[in-house]
Amino acid sequence: MERAVTSFLQALQTNINNGMPEWREELVIIKQFQDLKPTTFIGSPDPMVADAWVKDMEKIFHALPCTEREKVTFATFTFKDNAQEWWLLTLEKEEIVTWAKFLEIFYAKYFPDLLWEQKASKFIHLKQETMTVTEYESKFTQFAQFATYVIPTKARKVRKFEAGLDAEIKDSLEILKLPTYTEVVDRAYITEKEIKASRSLEPSQKKRFWKRDNRRSSVAPPKRVNTSTTSSGNPGSTNPRDGTIPTCPTCGRTHWG
């Protein structure tokens, strides 16, 4: 790729030196494209690698204004090995001058319809199950692009995400009726943490309650204080038969007899 870019830059510089200033702007743009360090594509058999490369190119094109032809030219500069050979053979058959047309033939080569349908099926049946919310959300985002017809509106996207969540998390979120995808994802993170925290505290709480109950059962009950009165009305006077020293009605002291 570097040799191809160098040759292209040299050709541009020659045109500028020969009095063709219209090339000057394109030379600046190609240098800016290089500075953004685009991903090299060698023709991976993994369709997700091909799709990731396309996303990287489109990210650069958002930051660097390009014409349709420049998008194709700059993107194919990153091709090496099998991808470069495929592109040269393609150019012999037809001239590709728009990004939309390029994507059509690129995906036909590196992301055929059968694989696309498989990814769409995975999205349709996607459930959180043993995954964390983070892992589930990552898969949801990854496969959603292959089945956009399933989530034609933002509201449908929110409900689809909720439907695949763990039952305990889903029940908590459905009550809230959150309107946006971001709010639902954030709340799912929080709910997951709360559930994990409550589960981790249960054993310690049981142990703490067990110790507290044991301490209570080991403490002897307090002795009862007899506050009954005698028939004479003097407080503290009791029947001698119960073993309590009575209060003398004459001197006011407690003694027998």
Tab-separated table of N, CA and C in Angstrom, residues 26-27 30 38 50 61 63 73 75 103 113 158 169 185 201 208 214-215 231 253 255:
chain	number	residue	atom	x	y	z
A	26	GLU	N	-6.326	17.726	-4.299
A	26	GLU	CA	-6.395	16.282	-4.109
A	26	GLU	C	-5.149	15.755	-3.421
A	27	LEU	N	-3.999	16.364	-3.710
A	27	LEU	CA	-2.768	15.960	-3.027
A	27	LEU	C	-2.874	16.212	-1.542
A	30	ILE	N	-5.245	13.491	0.043
A	30	ILE	CA	-4.656	12.159	0.186
A	30	ILE	C	-3.653	12.121	1.328
A	38	PRO	N	-5.571	4.847	8.096
A	38	PRO	CA	-6.641	3.911	7.736
A	38	PRO	C	-6.215	2.455	7.905
A	50	ALA	N	-14.269	-7.725	7.219
A	50	ALA	CA	-14.584	-6.893	6.058
A	50	ALA	C	-15.532	-5.769	6.441
A	61	PHE	N	-14.236	9.054	6.244
A	61	PHE	CA	-14.908	9.909	5.259
A	61	PHE	C	-15.801	10.949	5.921
A	63	ALA	N	-14.938	12.417	8.690
A	63	ALA	CA	-14.003	13.432	9.178
A	63	ALA	C	-13.288	14.160	8.050
A	73	THR	N	-11.157	5.614	-4.428
A	73	THR	CA	-9.712	5.633	-4.651
A	73	THR	C	-8.943	5.494	-3.347
A	75	ALA	N	-10.008	4.372	-0.364
A	75	ALA	CA	-10.264	3.107	0.325
A	75	ALA	C	-9.469	1.962	-0.285
A	103	LEU	N	-19.442	-0.593	-2.503
A	103	LEU	CA	-19.933	-1.433	-1.404
A	103	LEU	C	-20.738	-2.612	-1.925
A	113	ASP	N	-24.720	-13.103	0.648
A	113	ASP	CA	-26.071	-13.060	1.214
A	113	ASP	C	-26.306	-14.143	2.267
A	158	VAL	N	-35.754	-0.366	21.133
A	158	VAL	CA	-35.752	-0.408	22.600
A	158	VAL	C	-36.462	-1.659	23.098
A	169	ILE	N	-33.960	-8.752	35.107
A	169	ILE	CA	-33.649	-7.393	34.668
A	169	ILE	C	-34.783	-6.845	33.817
A	185	VAL	N	-30.322	0.825	28.150
A	185	VAL	CA	-29.034	0.159	28.354
A	185	VAL	C	-28.416	0.583	29.691
A	201	LEU	N	-24.667	-10.247	49.156
A	201	LEU	CA	-24.855	-9.885	50.560
A	201	LEU	C	-25.672	-10.909	51.327
A	208	ARG	N	-24.879	-13.009	59.939
A	208	ARG	CA	-24.977	-11.958	60.934
A	208	ARG	C	-26.242	-12.154	61.775
A	214	ASN	N	-28.309	-16.101	68.233
A	214	ASN	CA	-27.660	-16.961	69.222
A	214	ASN	C	-27.300	-16.188	70.480
A	215	ARG	N	-26.829	-14.942	70.290
A	215	ARG	CA	-26.480	-14.116	71.454
A	215	ARG	C	-27.722	-13.835	72.302
A	231	SER	N	-52.004	-6.691	102.129
A	231	SER	CA	-53.373	-6.246	102.358
A	231	SER	C	-53.416	-4.953	103.134
A	253	ARG	N	-39.293	-0.702	108.475
A	253	ARG	CA	-38.134	-1.410	107.963
A	253	ARG	C	-38.527	-2.815	107.549
A	255	HIS	N	-38.031	-6.677	107.924
A	255	HIS	CA	-37.489	-7.705	108.817
A	255	HIS	C	-38.588	-8.720	109.062
